[in-house]
Each structure stands twice: as C-alpha cells, then as structure tokens.
Tab-separated table of C-alpha atoms and ligand atoms in Angstrom:
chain	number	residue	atom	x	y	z
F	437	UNK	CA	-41.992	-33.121	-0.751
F	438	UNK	CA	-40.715	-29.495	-1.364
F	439	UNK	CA	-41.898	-27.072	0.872
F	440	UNK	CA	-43.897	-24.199	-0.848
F	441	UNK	CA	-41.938	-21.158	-0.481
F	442	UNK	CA	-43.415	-18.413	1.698
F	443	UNK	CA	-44.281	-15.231	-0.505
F	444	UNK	CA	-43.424	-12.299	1.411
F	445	UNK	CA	-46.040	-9.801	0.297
F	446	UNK	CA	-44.178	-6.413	-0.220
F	447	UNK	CA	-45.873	-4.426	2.177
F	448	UNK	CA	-47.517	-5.407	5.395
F	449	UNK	CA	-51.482	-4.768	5.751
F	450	UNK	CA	-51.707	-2.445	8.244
F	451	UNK	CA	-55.678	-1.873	8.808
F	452	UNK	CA	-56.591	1.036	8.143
F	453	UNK	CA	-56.923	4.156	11.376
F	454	UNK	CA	-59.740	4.601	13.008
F	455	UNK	CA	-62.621	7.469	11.022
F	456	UNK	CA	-61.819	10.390	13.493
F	457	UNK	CA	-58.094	10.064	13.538
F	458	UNK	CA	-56.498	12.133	11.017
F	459	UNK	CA	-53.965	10.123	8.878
F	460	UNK	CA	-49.749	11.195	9.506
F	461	UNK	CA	-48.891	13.531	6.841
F	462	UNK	CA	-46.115	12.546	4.347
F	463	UNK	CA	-45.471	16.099	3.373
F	464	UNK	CA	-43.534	17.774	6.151
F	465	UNK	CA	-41.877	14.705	7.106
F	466	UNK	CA	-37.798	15.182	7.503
F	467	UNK	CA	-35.486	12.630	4.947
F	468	UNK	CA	-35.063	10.537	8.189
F	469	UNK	CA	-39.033	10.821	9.959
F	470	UNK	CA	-39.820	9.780	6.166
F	471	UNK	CA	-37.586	6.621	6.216
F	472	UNK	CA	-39.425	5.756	9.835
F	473	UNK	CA	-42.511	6.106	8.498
F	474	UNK	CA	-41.505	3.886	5.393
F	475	UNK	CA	-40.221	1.561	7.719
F	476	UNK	CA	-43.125	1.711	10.054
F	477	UNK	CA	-45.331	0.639	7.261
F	478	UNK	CA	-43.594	-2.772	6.586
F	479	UNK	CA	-41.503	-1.504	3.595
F	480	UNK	CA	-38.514	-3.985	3.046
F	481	UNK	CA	-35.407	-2.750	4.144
F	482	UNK	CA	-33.648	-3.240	0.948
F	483	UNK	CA	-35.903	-1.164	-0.941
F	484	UNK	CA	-36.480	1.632	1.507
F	485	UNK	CA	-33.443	3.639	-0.064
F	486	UNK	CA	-35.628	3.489	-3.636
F	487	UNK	CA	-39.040	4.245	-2.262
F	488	UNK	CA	-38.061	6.737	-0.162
F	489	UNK	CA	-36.518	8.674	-3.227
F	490	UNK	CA	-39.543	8.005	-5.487
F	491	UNK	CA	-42.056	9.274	-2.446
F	492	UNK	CA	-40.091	12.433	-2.535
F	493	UNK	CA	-39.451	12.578	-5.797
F	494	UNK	CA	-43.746	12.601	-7.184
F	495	UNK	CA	-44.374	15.137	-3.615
F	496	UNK	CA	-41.732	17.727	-4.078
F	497	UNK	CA	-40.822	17.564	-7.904
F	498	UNK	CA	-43.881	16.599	-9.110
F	499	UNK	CA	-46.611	18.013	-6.537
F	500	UNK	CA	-48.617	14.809	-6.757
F	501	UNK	CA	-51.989	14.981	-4.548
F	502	UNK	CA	-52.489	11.138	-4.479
F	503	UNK	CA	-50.484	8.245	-3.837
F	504	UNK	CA	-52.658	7.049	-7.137
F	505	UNK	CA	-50.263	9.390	-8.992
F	506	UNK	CA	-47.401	7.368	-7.963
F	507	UNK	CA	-47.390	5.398	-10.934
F	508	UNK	CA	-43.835	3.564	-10.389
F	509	UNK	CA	-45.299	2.409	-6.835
F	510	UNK	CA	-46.525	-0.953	-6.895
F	511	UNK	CA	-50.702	-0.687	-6.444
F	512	UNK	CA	-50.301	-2.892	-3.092
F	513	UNK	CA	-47.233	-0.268	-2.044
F	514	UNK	CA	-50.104	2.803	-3.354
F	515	UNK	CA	-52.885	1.159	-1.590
F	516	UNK	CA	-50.782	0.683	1.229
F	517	UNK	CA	-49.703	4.259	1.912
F	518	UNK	CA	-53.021	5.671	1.064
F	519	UNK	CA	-54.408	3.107	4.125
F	520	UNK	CA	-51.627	4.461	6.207
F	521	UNK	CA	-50.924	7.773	5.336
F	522	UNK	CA	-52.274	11.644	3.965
F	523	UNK	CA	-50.700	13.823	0.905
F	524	UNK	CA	-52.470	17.162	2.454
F	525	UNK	CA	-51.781	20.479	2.242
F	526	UNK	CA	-53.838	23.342	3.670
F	527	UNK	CA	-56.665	24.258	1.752
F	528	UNK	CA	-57.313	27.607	-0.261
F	529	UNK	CA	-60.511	29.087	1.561
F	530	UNK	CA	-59.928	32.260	-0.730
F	531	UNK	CA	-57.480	33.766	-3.457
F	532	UNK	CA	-57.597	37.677	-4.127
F	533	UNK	CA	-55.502	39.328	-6.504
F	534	UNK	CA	-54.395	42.317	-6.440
F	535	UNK	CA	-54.380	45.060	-9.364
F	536	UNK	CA	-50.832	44.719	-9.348
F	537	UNK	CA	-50.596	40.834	-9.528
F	538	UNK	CA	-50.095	39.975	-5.790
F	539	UNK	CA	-52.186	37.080	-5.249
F	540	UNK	CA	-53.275	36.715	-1.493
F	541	UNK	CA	-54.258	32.730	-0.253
F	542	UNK	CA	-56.313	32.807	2.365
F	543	UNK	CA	-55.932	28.731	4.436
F	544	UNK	CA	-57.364	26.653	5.905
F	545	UNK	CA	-55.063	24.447	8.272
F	546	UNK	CA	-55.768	21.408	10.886
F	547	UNK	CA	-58.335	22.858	13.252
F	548	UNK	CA	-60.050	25.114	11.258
F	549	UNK	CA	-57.635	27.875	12.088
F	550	UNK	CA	-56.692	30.294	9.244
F	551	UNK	CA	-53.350	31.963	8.121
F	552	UNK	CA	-52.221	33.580	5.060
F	553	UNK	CA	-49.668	33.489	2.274
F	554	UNK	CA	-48.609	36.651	-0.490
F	555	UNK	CA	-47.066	35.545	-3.622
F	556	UNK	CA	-45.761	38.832	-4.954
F	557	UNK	CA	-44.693	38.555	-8.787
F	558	UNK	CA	-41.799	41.090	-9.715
F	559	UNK	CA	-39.867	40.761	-13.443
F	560	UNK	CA	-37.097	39.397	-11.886
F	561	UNK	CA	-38.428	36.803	-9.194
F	562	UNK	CA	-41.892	35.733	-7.895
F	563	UNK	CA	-41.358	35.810	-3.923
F	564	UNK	CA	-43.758	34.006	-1.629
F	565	UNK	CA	-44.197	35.461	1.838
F	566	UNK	CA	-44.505	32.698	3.978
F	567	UNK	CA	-46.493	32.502	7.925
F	568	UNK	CA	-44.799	30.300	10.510
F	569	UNK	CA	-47.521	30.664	13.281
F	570	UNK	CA	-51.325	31.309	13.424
F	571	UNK	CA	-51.074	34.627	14.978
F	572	UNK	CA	-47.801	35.978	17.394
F	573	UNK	CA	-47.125	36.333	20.978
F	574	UNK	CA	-45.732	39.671	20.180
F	575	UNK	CA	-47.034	43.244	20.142
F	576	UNK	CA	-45.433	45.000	18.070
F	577	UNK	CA	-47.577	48.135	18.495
F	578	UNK	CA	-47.352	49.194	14.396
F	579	UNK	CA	-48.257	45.214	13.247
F	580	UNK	CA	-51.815	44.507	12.812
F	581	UNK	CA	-50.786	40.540	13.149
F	582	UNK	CA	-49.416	41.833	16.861
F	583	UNK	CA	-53.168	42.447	17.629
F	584	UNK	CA	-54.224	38.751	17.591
F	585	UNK	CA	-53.038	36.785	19.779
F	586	UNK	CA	-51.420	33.333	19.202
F	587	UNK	CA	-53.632	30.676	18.336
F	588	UNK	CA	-50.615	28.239	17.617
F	589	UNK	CA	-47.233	27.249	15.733
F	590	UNK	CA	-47.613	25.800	12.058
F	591	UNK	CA	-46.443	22.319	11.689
F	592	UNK	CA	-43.405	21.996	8.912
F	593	UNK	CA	-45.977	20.587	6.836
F	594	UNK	CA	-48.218	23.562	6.960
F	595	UNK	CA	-45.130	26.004	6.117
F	596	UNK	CA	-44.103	23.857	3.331
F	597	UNK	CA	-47.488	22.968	2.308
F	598	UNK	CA	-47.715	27.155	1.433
F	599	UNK	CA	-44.774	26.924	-1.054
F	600	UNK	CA	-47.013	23.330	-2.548
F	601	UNK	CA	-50.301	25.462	-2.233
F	602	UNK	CA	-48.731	28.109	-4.293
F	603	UNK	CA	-46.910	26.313	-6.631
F	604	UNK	CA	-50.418	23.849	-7.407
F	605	UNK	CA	-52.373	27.180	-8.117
F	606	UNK	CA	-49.326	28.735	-10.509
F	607	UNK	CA	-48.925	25.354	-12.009
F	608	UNK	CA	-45.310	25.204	-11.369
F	609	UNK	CA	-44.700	21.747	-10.924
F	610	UNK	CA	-42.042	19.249	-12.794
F	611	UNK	CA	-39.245	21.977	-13.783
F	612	UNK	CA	-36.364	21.158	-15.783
F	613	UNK	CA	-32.962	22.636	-14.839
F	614	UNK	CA	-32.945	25.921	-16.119
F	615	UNK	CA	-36.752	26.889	-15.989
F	616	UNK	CA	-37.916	30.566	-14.784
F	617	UNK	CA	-39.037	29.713	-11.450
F	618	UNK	CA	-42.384	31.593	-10.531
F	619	UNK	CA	-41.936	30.952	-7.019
F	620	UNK	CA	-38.428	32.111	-7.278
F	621	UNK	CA	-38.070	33.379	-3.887
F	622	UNK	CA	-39.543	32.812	-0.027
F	623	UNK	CA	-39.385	35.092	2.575
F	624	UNK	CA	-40.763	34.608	5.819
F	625	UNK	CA	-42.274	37.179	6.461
F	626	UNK	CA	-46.093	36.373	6.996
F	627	UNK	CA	-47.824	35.941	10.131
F	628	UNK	CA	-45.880	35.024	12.829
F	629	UNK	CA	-42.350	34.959	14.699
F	630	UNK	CA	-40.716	32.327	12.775
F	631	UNK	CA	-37.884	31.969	15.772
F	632	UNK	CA	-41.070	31.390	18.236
F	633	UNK	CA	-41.082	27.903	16.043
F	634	UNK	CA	-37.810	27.529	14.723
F	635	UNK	CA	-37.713	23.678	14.492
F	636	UNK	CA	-40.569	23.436	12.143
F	637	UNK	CA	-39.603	26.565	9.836
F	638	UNK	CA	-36.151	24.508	9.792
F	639	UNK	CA	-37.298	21.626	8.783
F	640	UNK	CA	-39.489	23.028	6.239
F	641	UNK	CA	-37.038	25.263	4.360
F	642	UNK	CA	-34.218	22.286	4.618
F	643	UNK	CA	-37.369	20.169	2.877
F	644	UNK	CA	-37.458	23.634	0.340
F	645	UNK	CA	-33.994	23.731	-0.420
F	646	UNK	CA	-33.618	20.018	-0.899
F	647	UNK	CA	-31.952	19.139	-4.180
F	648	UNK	CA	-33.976	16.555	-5.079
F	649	UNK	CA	-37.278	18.254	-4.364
F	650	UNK	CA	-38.538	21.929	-4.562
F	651	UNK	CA	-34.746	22.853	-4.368
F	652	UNK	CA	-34.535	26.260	-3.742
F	653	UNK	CA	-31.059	28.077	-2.857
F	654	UNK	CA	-30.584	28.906	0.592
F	655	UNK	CA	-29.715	32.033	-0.782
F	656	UNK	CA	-32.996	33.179	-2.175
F	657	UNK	CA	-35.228	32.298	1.351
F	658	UNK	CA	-34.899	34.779	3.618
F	659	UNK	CA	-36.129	34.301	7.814
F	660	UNK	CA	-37.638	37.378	9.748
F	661	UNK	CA	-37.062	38.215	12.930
F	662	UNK	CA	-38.248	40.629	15.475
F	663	UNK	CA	-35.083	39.666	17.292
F	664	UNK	CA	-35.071	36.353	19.113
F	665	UNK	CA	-31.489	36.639	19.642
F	666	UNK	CA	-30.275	33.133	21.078
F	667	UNK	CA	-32.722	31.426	18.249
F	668	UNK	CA	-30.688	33.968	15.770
F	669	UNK	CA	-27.616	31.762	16.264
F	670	UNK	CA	-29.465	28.573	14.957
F	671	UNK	CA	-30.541	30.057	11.842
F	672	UNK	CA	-26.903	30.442	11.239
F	673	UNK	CA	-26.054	27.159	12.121
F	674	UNK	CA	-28.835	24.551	11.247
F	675	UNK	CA	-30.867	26.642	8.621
F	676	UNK	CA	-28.518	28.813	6.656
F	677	UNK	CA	-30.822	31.128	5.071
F	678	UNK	CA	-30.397	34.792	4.616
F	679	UNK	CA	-31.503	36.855	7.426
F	680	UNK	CA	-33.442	40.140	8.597
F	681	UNK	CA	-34.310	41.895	11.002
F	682	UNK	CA	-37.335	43.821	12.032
F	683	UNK	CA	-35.230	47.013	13.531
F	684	UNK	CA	-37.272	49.623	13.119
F	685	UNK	CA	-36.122	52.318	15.882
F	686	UNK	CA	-32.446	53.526	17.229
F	687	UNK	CA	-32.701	53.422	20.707
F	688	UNK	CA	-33.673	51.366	23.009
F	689	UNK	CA	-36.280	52.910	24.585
F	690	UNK	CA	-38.079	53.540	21.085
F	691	UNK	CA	-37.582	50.174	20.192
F	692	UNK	CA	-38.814	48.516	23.444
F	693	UNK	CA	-42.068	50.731	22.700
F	694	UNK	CA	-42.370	49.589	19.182
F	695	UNK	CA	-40.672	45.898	18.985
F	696	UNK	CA	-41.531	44.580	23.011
F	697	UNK	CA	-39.117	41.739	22.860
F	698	UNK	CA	-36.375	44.496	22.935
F	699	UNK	CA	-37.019	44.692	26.443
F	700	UNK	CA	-35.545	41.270	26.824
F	701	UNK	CA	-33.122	41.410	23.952
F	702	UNK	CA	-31.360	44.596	24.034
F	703	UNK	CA	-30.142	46.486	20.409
F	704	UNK	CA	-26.559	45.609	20.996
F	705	UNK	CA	-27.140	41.788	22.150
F	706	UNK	CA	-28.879	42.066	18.800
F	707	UNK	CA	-26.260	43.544	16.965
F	708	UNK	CA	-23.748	41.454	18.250
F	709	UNK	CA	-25.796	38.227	17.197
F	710	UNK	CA	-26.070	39.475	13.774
F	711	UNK	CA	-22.172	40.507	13.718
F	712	UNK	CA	-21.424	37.025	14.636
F	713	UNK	CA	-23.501	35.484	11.864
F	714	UNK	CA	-21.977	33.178	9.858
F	715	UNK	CA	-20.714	33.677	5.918
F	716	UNK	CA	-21.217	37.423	5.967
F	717	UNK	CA	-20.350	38.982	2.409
F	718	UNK	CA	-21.187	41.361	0.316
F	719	UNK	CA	-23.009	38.773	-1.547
F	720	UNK	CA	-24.782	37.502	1.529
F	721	UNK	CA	-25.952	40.943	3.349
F	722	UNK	CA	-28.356	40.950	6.482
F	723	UNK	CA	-31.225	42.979	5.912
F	724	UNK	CA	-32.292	45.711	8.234
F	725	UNK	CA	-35.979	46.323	7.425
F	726	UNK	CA	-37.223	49.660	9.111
F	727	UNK	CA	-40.924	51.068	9.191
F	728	UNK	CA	-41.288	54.496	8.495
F	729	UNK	CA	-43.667	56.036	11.257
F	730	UNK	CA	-43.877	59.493	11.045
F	731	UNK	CA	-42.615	61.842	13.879
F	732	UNK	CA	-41.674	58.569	16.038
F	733	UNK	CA	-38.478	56.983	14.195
F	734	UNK	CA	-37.705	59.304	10.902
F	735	UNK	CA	-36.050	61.540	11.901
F	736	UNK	CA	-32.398	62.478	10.112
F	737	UNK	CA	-31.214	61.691	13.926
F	738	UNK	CA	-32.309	58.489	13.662
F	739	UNK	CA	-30.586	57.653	9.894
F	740	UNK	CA	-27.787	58.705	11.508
F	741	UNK	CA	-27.512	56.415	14.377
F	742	UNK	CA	-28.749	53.749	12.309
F	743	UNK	CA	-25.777	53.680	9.935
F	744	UNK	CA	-23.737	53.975	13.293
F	745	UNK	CA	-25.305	50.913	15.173
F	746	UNK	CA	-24.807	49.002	12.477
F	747	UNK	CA	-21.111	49.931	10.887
F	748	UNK	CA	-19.068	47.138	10.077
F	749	UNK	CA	-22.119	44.526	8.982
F	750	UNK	CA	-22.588	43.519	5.441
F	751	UNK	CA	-26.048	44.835	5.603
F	752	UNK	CA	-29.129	46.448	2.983
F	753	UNK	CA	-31.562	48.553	4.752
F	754	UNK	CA	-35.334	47.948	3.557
F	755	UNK	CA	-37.092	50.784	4.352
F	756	UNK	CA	-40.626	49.877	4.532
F	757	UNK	CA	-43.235	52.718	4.749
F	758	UNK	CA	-45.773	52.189	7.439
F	759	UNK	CA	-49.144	50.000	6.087
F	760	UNK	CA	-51.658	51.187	7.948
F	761	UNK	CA	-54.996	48.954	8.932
F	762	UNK	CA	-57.939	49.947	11.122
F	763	UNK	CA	-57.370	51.639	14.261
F	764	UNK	CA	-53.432	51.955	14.057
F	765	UNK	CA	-52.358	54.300	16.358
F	766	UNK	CA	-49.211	55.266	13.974
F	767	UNK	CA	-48.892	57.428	10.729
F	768	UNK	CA	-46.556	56.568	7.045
F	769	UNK	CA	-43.760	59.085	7.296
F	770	UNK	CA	-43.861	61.437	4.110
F	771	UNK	CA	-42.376	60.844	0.472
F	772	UNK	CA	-39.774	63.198	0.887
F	773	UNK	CA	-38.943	62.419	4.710
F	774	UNK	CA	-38.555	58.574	3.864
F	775	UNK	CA	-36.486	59.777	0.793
F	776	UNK	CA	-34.556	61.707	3.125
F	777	UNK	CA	-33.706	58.966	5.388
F	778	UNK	CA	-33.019	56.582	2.862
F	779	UNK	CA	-30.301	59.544	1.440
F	780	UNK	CA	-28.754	59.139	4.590
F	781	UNK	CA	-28.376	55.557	4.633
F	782	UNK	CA	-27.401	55.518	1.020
F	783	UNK	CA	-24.153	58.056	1.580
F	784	UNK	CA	-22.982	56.083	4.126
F	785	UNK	CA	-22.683	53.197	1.618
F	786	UNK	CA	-25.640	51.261	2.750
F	787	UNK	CA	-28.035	50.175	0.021
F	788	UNK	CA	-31.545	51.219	1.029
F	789	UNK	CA	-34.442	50.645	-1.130
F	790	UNK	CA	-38.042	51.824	-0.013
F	791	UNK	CA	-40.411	48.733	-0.604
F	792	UNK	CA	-43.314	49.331	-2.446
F	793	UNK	CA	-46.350	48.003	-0.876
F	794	UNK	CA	-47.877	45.686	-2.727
F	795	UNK	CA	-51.186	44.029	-2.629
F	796	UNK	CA	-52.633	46.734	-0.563
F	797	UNK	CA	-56.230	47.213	-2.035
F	798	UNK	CA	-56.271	43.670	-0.447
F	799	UNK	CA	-54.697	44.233	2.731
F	800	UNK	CA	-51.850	41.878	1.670
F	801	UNK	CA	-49.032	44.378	2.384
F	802	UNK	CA	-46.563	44.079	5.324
F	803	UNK	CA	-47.898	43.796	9.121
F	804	UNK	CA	-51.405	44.049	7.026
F	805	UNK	CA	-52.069	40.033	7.594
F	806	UNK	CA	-54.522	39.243	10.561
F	807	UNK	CA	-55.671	35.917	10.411
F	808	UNK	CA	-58.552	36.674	9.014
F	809	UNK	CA	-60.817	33.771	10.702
F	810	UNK	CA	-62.399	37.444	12.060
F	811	UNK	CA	-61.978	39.405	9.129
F	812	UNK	CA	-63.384	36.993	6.767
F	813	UNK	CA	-65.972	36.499	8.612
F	814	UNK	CA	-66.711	39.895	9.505
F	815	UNK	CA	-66.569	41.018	5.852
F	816	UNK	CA	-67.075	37.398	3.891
F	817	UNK	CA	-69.374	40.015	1.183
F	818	UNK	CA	-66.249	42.587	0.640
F	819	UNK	CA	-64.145	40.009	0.431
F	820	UNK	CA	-65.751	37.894	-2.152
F	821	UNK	CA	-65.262	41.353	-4.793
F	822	UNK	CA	-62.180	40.566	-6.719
F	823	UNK	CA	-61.741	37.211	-5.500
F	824	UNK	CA	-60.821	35.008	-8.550
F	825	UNK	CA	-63.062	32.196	-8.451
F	826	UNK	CA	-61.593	28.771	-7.376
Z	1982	SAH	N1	-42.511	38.347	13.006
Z	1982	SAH	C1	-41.445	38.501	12.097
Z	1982	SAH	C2	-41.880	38.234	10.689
Z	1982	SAH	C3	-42.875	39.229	10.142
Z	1982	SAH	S1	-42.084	40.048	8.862
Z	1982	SAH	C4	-40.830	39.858	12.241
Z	1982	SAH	O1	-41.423	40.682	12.928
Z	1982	SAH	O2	-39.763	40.069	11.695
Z	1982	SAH	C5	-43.088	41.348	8.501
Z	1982	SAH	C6	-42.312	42.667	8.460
Z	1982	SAH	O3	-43.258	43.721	8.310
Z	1982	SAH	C7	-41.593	42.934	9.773
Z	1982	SAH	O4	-40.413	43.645	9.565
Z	1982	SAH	C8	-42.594	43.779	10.488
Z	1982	SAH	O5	-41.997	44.499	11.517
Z	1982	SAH	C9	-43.107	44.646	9.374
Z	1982	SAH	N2	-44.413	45.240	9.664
Z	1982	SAH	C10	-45.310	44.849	10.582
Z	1982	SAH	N3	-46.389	45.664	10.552
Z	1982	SAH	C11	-46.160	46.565	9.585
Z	1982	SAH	C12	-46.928	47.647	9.055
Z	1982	SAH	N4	-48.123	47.916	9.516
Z	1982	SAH	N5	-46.397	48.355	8.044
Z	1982	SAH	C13	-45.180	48.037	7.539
Z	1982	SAH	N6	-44.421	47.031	7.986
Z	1982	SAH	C14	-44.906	46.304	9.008
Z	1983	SF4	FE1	-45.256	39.423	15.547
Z	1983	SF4	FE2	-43.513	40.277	13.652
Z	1983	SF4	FE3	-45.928	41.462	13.941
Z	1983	SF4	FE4	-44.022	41.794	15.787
Z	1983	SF4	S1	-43.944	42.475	13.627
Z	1983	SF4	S2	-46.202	41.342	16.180
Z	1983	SF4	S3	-43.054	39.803	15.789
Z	1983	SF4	S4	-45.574	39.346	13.324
C-alpha cells in the first residue's frame, strides 16, 4: 500500500487578528522586515526570493491597493496576505489647489492625527514636499509648524505612503523607462525635523530610491535640517541624499534666537559637519536655505558673513522670503533688500535663487504647514472653498 503523499498547502492558515488590532503594514516594510514578514506567514523558503519581488513589484511599481490586484499571486497566497496583512496608506481628508497648481493633501494617519504634503508642479520637475513628524519639538520662532508641539514621529510607511498618496491622485503609476515623472522630485521639507526620526525617513527614501520600485535618484530627494549635527553624519552615510540646511542667521546669537537647537549645536560644529559631508561637487551642492526677515538677518553685513562662514563648501543659497501666518512676530524683508542680499551672495560665486512661494492663497508655502487637526477644524467652511472635490 503506497502511502498518500502529504500536500503541503503553499501557505499556512494563519487565522485571521483579532477586530481591534490593526493589521502590519506591507508598505513601509524594509527588503529584509518584508522577507520576515513573508516568512512569518508560512511562505516556502524556496519561493520567498519570487514573492518577495512580485509583492514589491504590484506596491511600488504598480501602486496596487489590494492584494486582489496581485494577479500573479496564487488566490490562497492573496487570501493569505489579505488575512495577515494591510496595503494602507494615509488617507486624503482634503486636497486644495492652488491658483498656481500646488496641490496641498491634507492626511489622515494611524490615530487620527493629521499632517500635510505640497506637491509643487514646475516645467521642469514636479517636487513633493514631504513631513517626517506630526508636529516638531523645535521653536523656531519664524515657523508656524514650531508653534505646535510634537504629537509624534511618522512611521516609514506614513513618509512613503505621501510619495503613494501623491502618485494615486496624479495617476502616476506603472512608468516605463524614460517617462516624465510628475513626482520628479522629494524634498523633505514638510512638517517636522526629519533628523528627530532619522531611521524611518531612511528607510523610507532607501524604499523611494529602490530600483525596482518608485526608484527615484538619490540625487533628486533632498533632507532638511535645522541642524541636528551628529544625525547630519548619517545622512551622509546610510541615506545619501542631497542635503540642506535651515541657516537662516550669521551669528550665533541670532541664530540661537531664531533656530533654538543652535544653542546646542553651534554654527561652526555645523559647518564643519557639512564640510565633512561626503561626495561634495559641484554637481552635488549643499543647500543653504535662508529666510528673509526684515531688519533681523538682511542686512548686507549679514550676506557678507554668510559667503564667509561658508567659503570652501560646494553650496547654493535658497533664499526664501519670510511666509508669514497669523500672529508671526517677524516681517518679509523687501524686494529690493532680498535682491540685494542675494547680489551679494551671487558675486561671491554662490548661486542664490529667491524661492517663490508657492501655494500661498492656501497656506501651503514654507513654515506655513500646521497640522491642521486645529485649523481644519477651526475653519472646516474656508477650507472647503477651492477644495477639488474627492
Ligand atoms: N524641520 C526641517 C524641515 C522643514 S523645511 C528644517 O527646519 O529644516 C522647511 C523650511 O522652511 C526650513 O528651512 C524652515 O526653516 C523654513 N521656514 C519655516 N518657517 C518659514 C516661514 N514662515 N517662511 C519661510 N520659510 C520658513
Ligand atoms: Fe521644526 Fe523646521 Fe519649523 Fe524649526 S523650521 S520648528 S525645525 S519644522
């Protein structure tokens, strides 16, 4: 009598979590937390190297929002993961758009807590300006984002999950090599002090720049910083991204008014972090962005110095006129004084272009993001004018 062979079903059964606790997230996950999860789930070995890049493959190429989609995914492998596991990203609460194209996304994350992301559409790239926390522990006294205090860090899978939010509402998913990218660009520069949660905006952008996903070049993200210096050095060394820094004054005793970590992290500790970054070019320039607030850091003094402090770094100078919101206790220097400055800076070789606000008939403009949960709430009616419907 031959014994009946044993059929080993594909996947375990796992029963399915409780009602109550949220499913683990598949996006966010790292390459190797995705093959543990795989593995947790009862995936054969030998096929874990496949699955794992057709998982990726449908989340980050194709933007799938159901394991359903997963069409080359055995149904018992599909009904498996759904059991087991969550495709989520946040949710859009609100979308404004500006009169010059800047579209505003107002989420909704884990908790009910509430952060925003700016997609900013020039001719030559789309940028999306990305939050890494739900508020900031700093108070810097010209940043309307310094006023709220921190309400917590985004998981990787919320800062990625902006870039898949984004890209579902431009309907840029499945590009061929070659195709104009609409999301083009990320800077993050939203809410938050990305090197106050550097782990998760690291494993988020190495899930961006991925090659076999969203696969952005390292070259076009760019990380923010008020100046966290020893977190600095791992941007350099685990990240790789461009870099800038939130300078904004020439002393230290203006900038430990205006940027408070300075009293901890002194302008030449700075300096020397950034001259010590790694694969400075001219091609790969830190950026020095720099309010303009009149009568406190304009002056032709101050352009001065600044070209001084910085000599020897491959650097661009952003000068970034002040946005004001309510209550601000500061002032936007003049046309002609910022144009002044940014002479300055230019004849000392330094490339300095002013940005132009954008998105600011709906508050979307630099240090202009405050989470909103108040905002919103306190002004749901305004709001809802020029919202594009959903
Ligand atoms: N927390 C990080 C990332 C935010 S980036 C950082 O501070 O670098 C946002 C940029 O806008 C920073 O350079 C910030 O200093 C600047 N900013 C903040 N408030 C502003 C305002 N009201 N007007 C213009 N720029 C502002
Ligand atoms: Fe935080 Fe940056 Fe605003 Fe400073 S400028 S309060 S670090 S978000």
């Amino acid at each position: 009598m031959t014994t009946p062979t044993a059929i080993t079903p594909n996947v375990l059964t796992i029963p399915r979590k409780q009602d109550g606790d949220a499913l683990p997230n598949l996006i966010g996950l790292t390459r190797d937390q995705l093959t543990d999860a795989l593995q947790n789930v009862g995936i054969k070995e030998k096929q874990i190297k496949m699955r794992h890049a057709q998982i990726w493959q449908w989340m980050y190429v194709k933007g799938v929002q159901s394991f359903d989609e997963m069409t080359n995914l055995s149904k018992d492998i599909r009904a498996n993961l759904a059991a087991q596991f969550q495709l989520s990203r946040p949710e859009i609460v609100t979308k404004q758009v500006s009169t010059d194209g800047t579209r505003k996304y107002l989420l909704r994350i884990q908790g009910g807590h509430e952060v925003e992301a700016v997609y900013i559409p020039e001719t030559d790239r789309g940028t999306l300006c990305v939050s890494s926390q739900v508020g900031c522990t700093l108070t810097c006294s010209f940043c309307h984002t310094g006023t709220q205090k921190l309400v917590r860090n985004l998981t990787a899978a919320e800062i990625v999950g902006q870039i898949m939010v984004a890209r579902d509402d431009l309907n840029e998913w499945d590009l061929e090599p070659g195709d104009k990218r609409l999301v083009s660009n990320i800077v993050l520069m939203g809410m938050g002090e990305p090197l106050y949660n550097t782990d998760n905006v690291r494993d988020a952008m190495k899930i961006a720049m991925d090659n076999e996903g969203i696969a952005l070049s390292r070259r076009r993200i760019t990380l923010s910083t008020s100046g966290i210096v020893p977190e600095i050095y791992r941007v350099g060394e685990e990240i790789g991204c461009m870099l800038a820094i939130s300078f904004h004054a020439t002393t230290d005793d203006v900038r430990d008014k205006l940027v408070p970590i300075n009293r901890k992290h002194k302008i030449a500790e700075l300096l020397q972090a950034c001259r010590d970054f790694p694969r400075l070019s001219n091609a790969e320039r830190i950026t020095f962005e720099y309010v303009m607030l009149k009568d406190v850091n304009d002056s032709d003094e101050d352009a001065h110095r600044l070209v001084e402090l910085i000599k020897g770094i491959p650097a661009k100078i952003n000068l970034i006129p002040f946005n004001p919101w309510p209550g601000a206790p500061y002032e936007r220097s003049s046309n002609n004084r910022i144009h002044r400055f940014a002479d300055i800076v230019n004849a000392a070789g330094y490339s300095s272009p002013v940005r132009k606000p954008r998105g600011e008939d709906i508050m979307a403009a630099c240090g202009q993001l405050k989470s909103a949960t108040e905002r919103a709430r306190k002004s749901r009616a305004e709001m809802e004018r020029g919202i594009e419907g959903l």
